[in-house]
JSON list of C-alpha atoms in Angstrom, two decimals:
[
{"chain": "A", "resi": 1, "resn": "UNK", "atom": "CA", "xyz": [1.12, 44.89, -39.61]},
{"chain": "A", "resi": 2, "resn": "UNK", "atom": "CA", "xyz": [4.12, 43.50, -37.57]},
{"chain": "A", "resi": 3, "resn": "UNK", "atom": "CA", "xyz": [5.52, 42.21, -40.87]},
{"chain": "A", "resi": 4, "resn": "UNK", "atom": "CA", "xyz": [6.27, 45.81, -41.89]},
{"chain": "A", "resi": 5, "resn": "UNK", "atom": "CA", "xyz": [8.38, 46.10, -38.82]},
{"chain": "A", "resi": 6, "resn": "UNK", "atom": "CA", "xyz": [10.48, 43.06, -39.54]},
{"chain": "A", "resi": 7, "resn": "UNK", "atom": "CA", "xyz": [13.81, 44.67, -39.96]},
{"chain": "A", "resi": 8, "resn": "UNK", "atom": "CA", "xyz": [15.86, 41.63, -41.01]},
{"chain": "A", "resi": 9, "resn": "UNK", "atom": "CA", "xyz": [13.27, 40.85, -43.63]},
{"chain": "A", "resi": 10, "resn": "UNK", "atom": "CA", "xyz": [13.28, 44.32, -45.10]},
{"chain": "A", "resi": 11, "resn": "UNK", "atom": "CA", "xyz": [17.15, 44.45, -45.07]},
{"chain": "A", "resi": 12, "resn": "UNK", "atom": "CA", "xyz": [17.28, 41.29, -47.02]},
{"chain": "A", "resi": 13, "resn": "UNK", "atom": "CA", "xyz": [14.48, 42.51, -49.62]},
{"chain": "A", "resi": 14, "resn": "UNK", "atom": "CA", "xyz": [16.27, 45.97, -49.94]},
{"chain": "A", "resi": 15, "resn": "UNK", "atom": "CA", "xyz": [19.63, 44.17, -50.60]},
{"chain": "A", "resi": 16, "resn": "UNK", "atom": "CA", "xyz": [18.11, 42.03, -53.29]},
{"chain": "A", "resi": 17, "resn": "UNK", "atom": "CA", "xyz": [16.54, 45.06, -55.07]},
{"chain": "A", "resi": 18, "resn": "UNK", "atom": "CA", "xyz": [19.83, 47.08, -54.74]},
{"chain": "A", "resi": 19, "resn": "UNK", "atom": "CA", "xyz": [21.99, 44.30, -55.92]},
{"chain": "A", "resi": 20, "resn": "UNK", "atom": "CA", "xyz": [19.80, 43.56, -58.93]},
{"chain": "A", "resi": 21, "resn": "UNK", "atom": "CA", "xyz": [19.49, 47.30, -59.91]},
{"chain": "A", "resi": 22, "resn": "UNK", "atom": "CA", "xyz": [23.19, 48.02, -59.43]},
{"chain": "A", "resi": 23, "resn": "UNK", "atom": "CA", "xyz": [24.10, 45.32, -62.07]},
{"chain": "A", "resi": 24, "resn": "UNK", "atom": "CA", "xyz": [22.82, 47.57, -64.79]},
{"chain": "A", "resi": 25, "resn": "UNK", "atom": "CA", "xyz": [25.34, 50.33, -64.33]},
{"chain": "A", "resi": 26, "resn": "UNK", "atom": "CA", "xyz": [28.06, 47.95, -63.45]},
{"chain": "A", "resi": 27, "resn": "UNK", "atom": "CA", "xyz": [27.58, 46.00, -66.75]},
{"chain": "A", "resi": 28, "resn": "UNK", "atom": "CA", "xyz": [27.46, 49.33, -68.64]},
{"chain": "A", "resi": 29, "resn": "UNK", "atom": "CA", "xyz": [30.80, 50.50, -67.21]},
{"chain": "A", "resi": 30, "resn": "UNK", "atom": "CA", "xyz": [32.48, 47.02, -67.91]},
{"chain": "A", "resi": 31, "resn": "UNK", "atom": "CA", "xyz": [30.94, 46.19, -71.27]},
{"chain": "A", "resi": 32, "resn": "UNK", "atom": "CA", "xyz": [29.69, 49.40, -72.56]},
{"chain": "A", "resi": 33, "resn": "UNK", "atom": "CA", "xyz": [26.25, 47.91, -73.11]},
{"chain": "A", "resi": 34, "resn": "UNK", "atom": "CA", "xyz": [23.00, 48.96, -71.61]},
{"chain": "A", "resi": 35, "resn": "UNK", "atom": "CA", "xyz": [21.23, 45.84, -70.49]},
{"chain": "A", "resi": 36, "resn": "UNK", "atom": "CA", "xyz": [18.17, 46.70, -68.24]},
{"chain": "A", "resi": 37, "resn": "UNK", "atom": "CA", "xyz": [17.22, 42.93, -68.32]},
{"chain": "A", "resi": 38, "resn": "UNK", "atom": "CA", "xyz": [19.98, 42.23, -65.91]},
{"chain": "A", "resi": 39, "resn": "UNK", "atom": "CA", "xyz": [17.83, 43.56, -63.13]},
{"chain": "A", "resi": 40, "resn": "UNK", "atom": "CA", "xyz": [15.61, 40.46, -63.68]},
{"chain": "A", "resi": 41, "resn": "UNK", "atom": "CA", "xyz": [18.20, 37.75, -64.31]},
{"chain": "A", "resi": 42, "resn": "UNK", "atom": "CA", "xyz": [20.38, 35.54, -62.30]},
{"chain": "A", "resi": 43, "resn": "UNK", "atom": "CA", "xyz": [24.22, 35.73, -62.14]},
{"chain": "A", "resi": 44, "resn": "UNK", "atom": "CA", "xyz": [26.35, 38.73, -62.60]},
{"chain": "A", "resi": 45, "resn": "UNK", "atom": "CA", "xyz": [28.10, 41.26, -60.31]},
{"chain": "A", "resi": 46, "resn": "UNK", "atom": "CA", "xyz": [27.11, 41.55, -57.46]},
{"chain": "A", "resi": 47, "resn": "UNK", "atom": "CA", "xyz": [25.30, 38.46, -56.31]},
{"chain": "A", "resi": 48, "resn": "UNK", "atom": "CA", "xyz": [21.83, 39.37, -55.08]},
{"chain": "A", "resi": 49, "resn": "UNK", "atom": "CA", "xyz": [21.53, 35.92, -53.41]},
{"chain": "A", "resi": 50, "resn": "UNK", "atom": "CA", "xyz": [24.62, 36.71, -51.39]},
{"chain": "A", "resi": 51, "resn": "UNK", "atom": "CA", "xyz": [23.55, 40.41, -50.66]},
{"chain": "A", "resi": 52, "resn": "UNK", "atom": "CA", "xyz": [20.24, 39.05, -49.34]},
{"chain": "A", "resi": 53, "resn": "UNK", "atom": "CA", "xyz": [21.45, 36.43, -47.02]},
{"chain": "A", "resi": 54, "resn": "UNK", "atom": "CA", "xyz": [24.30, 38.58, -45.88]},
{"chain": "A", "resi": 55, "resn": "UNK", "atom": "CA", "xyz": [21.72, 41.39, -45.06]},
{"chain": "A", "resi": 56, "resn": "UNK", "atom": "CA", "xyz": [19.46, 38.98, -43.48]},
{"chain": "A", "resi": 57, "resn": "UNK", "atom": "CA", "xyz": [22.00, 37.77, -41.25]},
{"chain": "A", "resi": 58, "resn": "UNK", "atom": "CA", "xyz": [23.42, 41.09, -40.38]},
{"chain": "A", "resi": 59, "resn": "UNK", "atom": "CA", "xyz": [19.79, 42.17, -39.70]},
{"chain": "A", "resi": 60, "resn": "UNK", "atom": "CA", "xyz": [19.33, 39.26, -37.26]},
{"chain": "A", "resi": 61, "resn": "UNK", "atom": "CA", "xyz": [22.58, 40.02, -35.59]},
{"chain": "A", "resi": 62, "resn": "UNK", "atom": "CA", "xyz": [21.67, 43.62, -35.07]},
{"chain": "A", "resi": 63, "resn": "UNK", "atom": "CA", "xyz": [18.18, 42.95, -33.72]},
{"chain": "A", "resi": 64, "resn": "UNK", "atom": "CA", "xyz": [18.85, 39.71, -31.82]},
{"chain": "A", "resi": 65, "resn": "UNK", "atom": "CA", "xyz": [22.56, 39.74, -31.10]},
{"chain": "A", "resi": 66, "resn": "UNK", "atom": "CA", "xyz": [25.35, 37.60, -32.61]},
{"chain": "A", "resi": 67, "resn": "UNK", "atom": "CA", "xyz": [25.04, 35.06, -29.87]},
{"chain": "A", "resi": 68, "resn": "UNK", "atom": "CA", "xyz": [21.49, 34.21, -30.52]},
{"chain": "A", "resi": 69, "resn": "UNK", "atom": "CA", "xyz": [20.33, 30.95, -32.11]},
{"chain": "A", "resi": 70, "resn": "UNK", "atom": "CA", "xyz": [18.61, 32.74, -34.99]},
{"chain": "A", "resi": 71, "resn": "UNK", "atom": "CA", "xyz": [21.97, 34.50, -35.81]},
{"chain": "A", "resi": 72, "resn": "UNK", "atom": "CA", "xyz": [23.53, 31.09, -36.00]},
{"chain": "A", "resi": 73, "resn": "UNK", "atom": "CA", "xyz": [20.87, 29.57, -38.15]},
{"chain": "A", "resi": 74, "resn": "UNK", "atom": "CA", "xyz": [21.01, 32.56, -40.51]},
{"chain": "A", "resi": 75, "resn": "UNK", "atom": "CA", "xyz": [24.78, 32.50, -40.62]},
{"chain": "A", "resi": 76, "resn": "UNK", "atom": "CA", "xyz": [24.95, 28.90, -41.61]},
{"chain": "A", "resi": 77, "resn": "UNK", "atom": "CA", "xyz": [22.14, 29.40, -44.10]},
{"chain": "A", "resi": 78, "resn": "UNK", "atom": "CA", "xyz": [24.13, 32.25, -45.69]},
{"chain": "A", "resi": 79, "resn": "UNK", "atom": "CA", "xyz": [27.29, 30.31, -45.91]},
{"chain": "A", "resi": 80, "resn": "UNK", "atom": "CA", "xyz": [25.37, 27.49, -47.67]},
{"chain": "A", "resi": 81, "resn": "UNK", "atom": "CA", "xyz": [23.72, 29.85, -50.11]},
{"chain": "A", "resi": 82, "resn": "UNK", "atom": "CA", "xyz": [27.07, 31.56, -50.91]},
{"chain": "A", "resi": 83, "resn": "UNK", "atom": "CA", "xyz": [28.85, 28.25, -51.33]},
{"chain": "A", "resi": 84, "resn": "UNK", "atom": "CA", "xyz": [26.08, 27.05, -53.67]},
{"chain": "A", "resi": 85, "resn": "UNK", "atom": "CA", "xyz": [26.31, 30.10, -55.69]},
{"chain": "A", "resi": 86, "resn": "UNK", "atom": "CA", "xyz": [29.93, 29.65, -56.46]},
{"chain": "A", "resi": 87, "resn": "UNK", "atom": "CA", "xyz": [29.80, 25.85, -56.67]},
{"chain": "A", "resi": 88, "resn": "UNK", "atom": "CA", "xyz": [26.82, 23.97, -58.08]},
{"chain": "A", "resi": 89, "resn": "UNK", "atom": "CA", "xyz": [25.11, 26.87, -59.80]},
{"chain": "A", "resi": 90, "resn": "UNK", "atom": "CA", "xyz": [28.42, 28.13, -61.38]},
{"chain": "A", "resi": 91, "resn": "UNK", "atom": "CA", "xyz": [29.03, 24.71, -62.78]},
{"chain": "A", "resi": 92, "resn": "UNK", "atom": "CA", "xyz": [25.69, 24.39, -64.21]},
{"chain": "A", "resi": 93, "resn": "UNK", "atom": "CA", "xyz": [26.28, 27.73, -66.00]},
{"chain": "A", "resi": 94, "resn": "UNK", "atom": "CA", "xyz": [29.67, 26.34, -67.31]},
{"chain": "A", "resi": 95, "resn": "UNK", "atom": "CA", "xyz": [27.90, 23.17, -68.48]},
{"chain": "A", "resi": 96, "resn": "UNK", "atom": "CA", "xyz": [25.22, 25.32, -70.23]},
{"chain": "A", "resi": 97, "resn": "UNK", "atom": "CA", "xyz": [27.92, 27.11, -72.13]},
{"chain": "A", "resi": 98, "resn": "UNK", "atom": "CA", "xyz": [29.32, 23.77, -73.62]},
{"chain": "A", "resi": 99, "resn": "UNK", "atom": "CA", "xyz": [25.79, 22.60, -74.27]},
{"chain": "A", "resi": 100, "resn": "UNK", "atom": "CA", "xyz": [24.93, 25.74, -76.17]},
{"chain": "A", "resi": 101, "resn": "UNK", "atom": "CA", "xyz": [28.13, 25.42, -78.29]},
{"chain": "A", "resi": 102, "resn": "UNK", "atom": "CA", "xyz": [27.10, 21.85, -79.07]},
{"chain": "A", "resi": 103, "resn": "UNK", "atom": "CA", "xyz": [23.62, 23.07, -80.13]},
{"chain": "A", "resi": 104, "resn": "UNK", "atom": "CA", "xyz": [25.24, 25.75, -82.46]},
{"chain": "A", "resi": 105, "resn": "UNK", "atom": "CA", "xyz": [27.48, 23.27, -84.00]},
{"chain": "A", "resi": 106, "resn": "UNK", "atom": "CA", "xyz": [24.63, 20.78, -84.51]},
{"chain": "A", "resi": 107, "resn": "UNK", "atom": "CA", "xyz": [22.79, 23.55, -86.02]},
{"chain": "A", "resi": 108, "resn": "UNK", "atom": "CA", "xyz": [25.47, 24.19, -88.58]},
{"chain": "A", "resi": 109, "resn": "UNK", "atom": "CA", "xyz": [25.37, 20.59, -89.47]},
{"chain": "A", "resi": 110, "resn": "UNK", "atom": "CA", "xyz": [21.62, 20.33, -90.04]},
{"chain": "A", "resi": 111, "resn": "UNK", "atom": "CA", "xyz": [21.34, 23.78, -91.68]},
{"chain": "A", "resi": 112, "resn": "UNK", "atom": "CA", "xyz": [22.46, 22.27, -94.94]},
{"chain": "A", "resi": 113, "resn": "UNK", "atom": "CA", "xyz": [20.40, 19.12, -94.75]},
{"chain": "A", "resi": 114, "resn": "UNK", "atom": "CA", "xyz": [17.06, 20.19, -93.42]},
{"chain": "A", "resi": 115, "resn": "UNK", "atom": "CA", "xyz": [14.66, 23.14, -93.63]},
{"chain": "A", "resi": 116, "resn": "UNK", "atom": "CA", "xyz": [15.68, 24.44, -90.23]},
{"chain": "A", "resi": 117, "resn": "UNK", "atom": "CA", "xyz": [15.61, 28.17, -91.30]},
{"chain": "A", "resi": 118, "resn": "UNK", "atom": "CA", "xyz": [11.93, 27.81, -92.42]},
{"chain": "A", "resi": 119, "resn": "UNK", "atom": "CA", "xyz": [10.83, 26.68, -88.99]},
{"chain": "A", "resi": 120, "resn": "UNK", "atom": "CA", "xyz": [8.88, 28.88, -86.72]},
{"chain": "A", "resi": 121, "resn": "UNK", "atom": "CA", "xyz": [11.02, 30.26, -83.70]},
{"chain": "A", "resi": 122, "resn": "UNK", "atom": "CA", "xyz": [8.94, 28.27, -81.13]},
{"chain": "A", "resi": 123, "resn": "UNK", "atom": "CA", "xyz": [10.09, 24.99, -82.86]},
{"chain": "A", "resi": 124, "resn": "UNK", "atom": "CA", "xyz": [13.81, 25.89, -82.52]},
{"chain": "A", "resi": 125, "resn": "UNK", "atom": "CA", "xyz": [15.54, 24.94, -79.40]},
{"chain": "A", "resi": 126, "resn": "UNK", "atom": "CA", "xyz": [16.01, 27.60, -76.70]},
{"chain": "A", "resi": 127, "resn": "UNK", "atom": "CA", "xyz": [19.45, 28.22, -75.44]},
{"chain": "A", "resi": 128, "resn": "UNK", "atom": "CA", "xyz": [20.13, 27.22, -71.87]},
{"chain": "A", "resi": 129, "resn": "UNK", "atom": "CA", "xyz": [20.84, 29.91, -69.37]},
{"chain": "A", "resi": 130, "resn": "UNK", "atom": "CA", "xyz": [24.53, 30.34, -69.01]},
{"chain": "A", "resi": 131, "resn": "UNK", "atom": "CA", "xyz": [24.67, 32.96, -66.33]},
{"chain": "A", "resi": 132, "resn": "UNK", "atom": "CA", "xyz": [23.46, 30.86, -63.31]},
{"chain": "A", "resi": 133, "resn": "UNK", "atom": "CA", "xyz": [26.09, 31.01, -60.77]},
{"chain": "A", "resi": 134, "resn": "UNK", "atom": "CA", "xyz": [28.80, 33.54, -59.59]},
{"chain": "A", "resi": 135, "resn": "UNK", "atom": "CA", "xyz": [32.45, 33.90, -59.55]},
{"chain": "A", "resi": 136, "resn": "UNK", "atom": "CA", "xyz": [33.78, 34.05, -55.98]},
{"chain": "A", "resi": 137, "resn": "UNK", "atom": "CA", "xyz": [34.39, 37.89, -56.24]},
{"chain": "A", "resi": 138, "resn": "UNK", "atom": "CA", "xyz": [30.75, 38.39, -57.16]},
{"chain": "A", "resi": 139, "resn": "UNK", "atom": "CA", "xyz": [29.65, 36.43, -54.03]},
{"chain": "A", "resi": 140, "resn": "UNK", "atom": "CA", "xyz": [32.08, 38.37, -51.96]},
{"chain": "A", "resi": 141, "resn": "UNK", "atom": "CA", "xyz": [30.89, 41.68, -53.41]},
{"chain": "A", "resi": 142, "resn": "UNK", "atom": "CA", "xyz": [27.24, 40.59, -52.97]},
{"chain": "A", "resi": 143, "resn": "UNK", "atom": "CA", "xyz": [27.89, 39.62, -49.34]},
{"chain": "A", "resi": 144, "resn": "UNK", "atom": "CA", "xyz": [29.47, 42.90, -48.55]},
{"chain": "A", "resi": 145, "resn": "UNK", "atom": "CA", "xyz": [26.70, 44.70, -50.24]},
{"chain": "A", "resi": 146, "resn": "UNK", "atom": "CA", "xyz": [24.10, 42.97, -48.17]},
{"chain": "A", "resi": 147, "resn": "UNK", "atom": "CA", "xyz": [26.07, 43.85, -44.89]},
{"chain": "A", "resi": 148, "resn": "UNK", "atom": "CA", "xyz": [26.40, 47.40, -46.06]},
{"chain": "A", "resi": 149, "resn": "UNK", "atom": "CA", "xyz": [22.60, 47.84, -47.12]},
{"chain": "A", "resi": 150, "resn": "UNK", "atom": "CA", "xyz": [21.50, 46.26, -43.76]},
{"chain": "A", "resi": 151, "resn": "UNK", "atom": "CA", "xyz": [23.64, 48.72, -41.68]},
{"chain": "A", "resi": 152, "resn": "UNK", "atom": "CA", "xyz": [22.53, 51.71, -43.74]},
{"chain": "A", "resi": 153, "resn": "UNK", "atom": "CA", "xyz": [18.84, 50.62, -43.59]},
{"chain": "A", "resi": 154, "resn": "UNK", "atom": "CA", "xyz": [19.12, 50.32, -39.72]},
{"chain": "A", "resi": 155, "resn": "UNK", "atom": "CA", "xyz": [20.83, 53.68, -39.38]},
{"chain": "A", "resi": 156, "resn": "UNK", "atom": "CA", "xyz": [18.40, 55.55, -41.58]},
{"chain": "A", "resi": 157, "resn": "UNK", "atom": "CA", "xyz": [15.15, 53.84, -40.62]},
{"chain": "A", "resi": 158, "resn": "UNK", "atom": "CA", "xyz": [15.50, 52.33, -37.19]}
]
């Protein structure tokens, strides 16, 4: 039962849920396309990873104080996650874009020579996921989202 009283955990989970759901209206405003699948995908505005770790760190800071060891651990963990979101994961997404273009170009080449269009879908190559990482602004907004969600959850529920 104590699990349900773990404020930092609930702040982080709430921030993930909020950040994932808010991606849908943000994308609708920006692209004029309704994409409900964004709620279950990686990448995009805001970064739910950043929101989660920022909310977790904020929650730990509220409950145990910013001078606690747990806050220090959580803060360093958050910085690493946010750095990774803009670095390695973003670069993997950029590489996926190039690889998908190579696959499309190769597809054009073999279309005339083989019976590619007659193959079943499962036999065709799947595109790699391009939206893996985040732009720095997405990480910043995700982090701010997490801090805001954590404080709001604390004010309204604790």
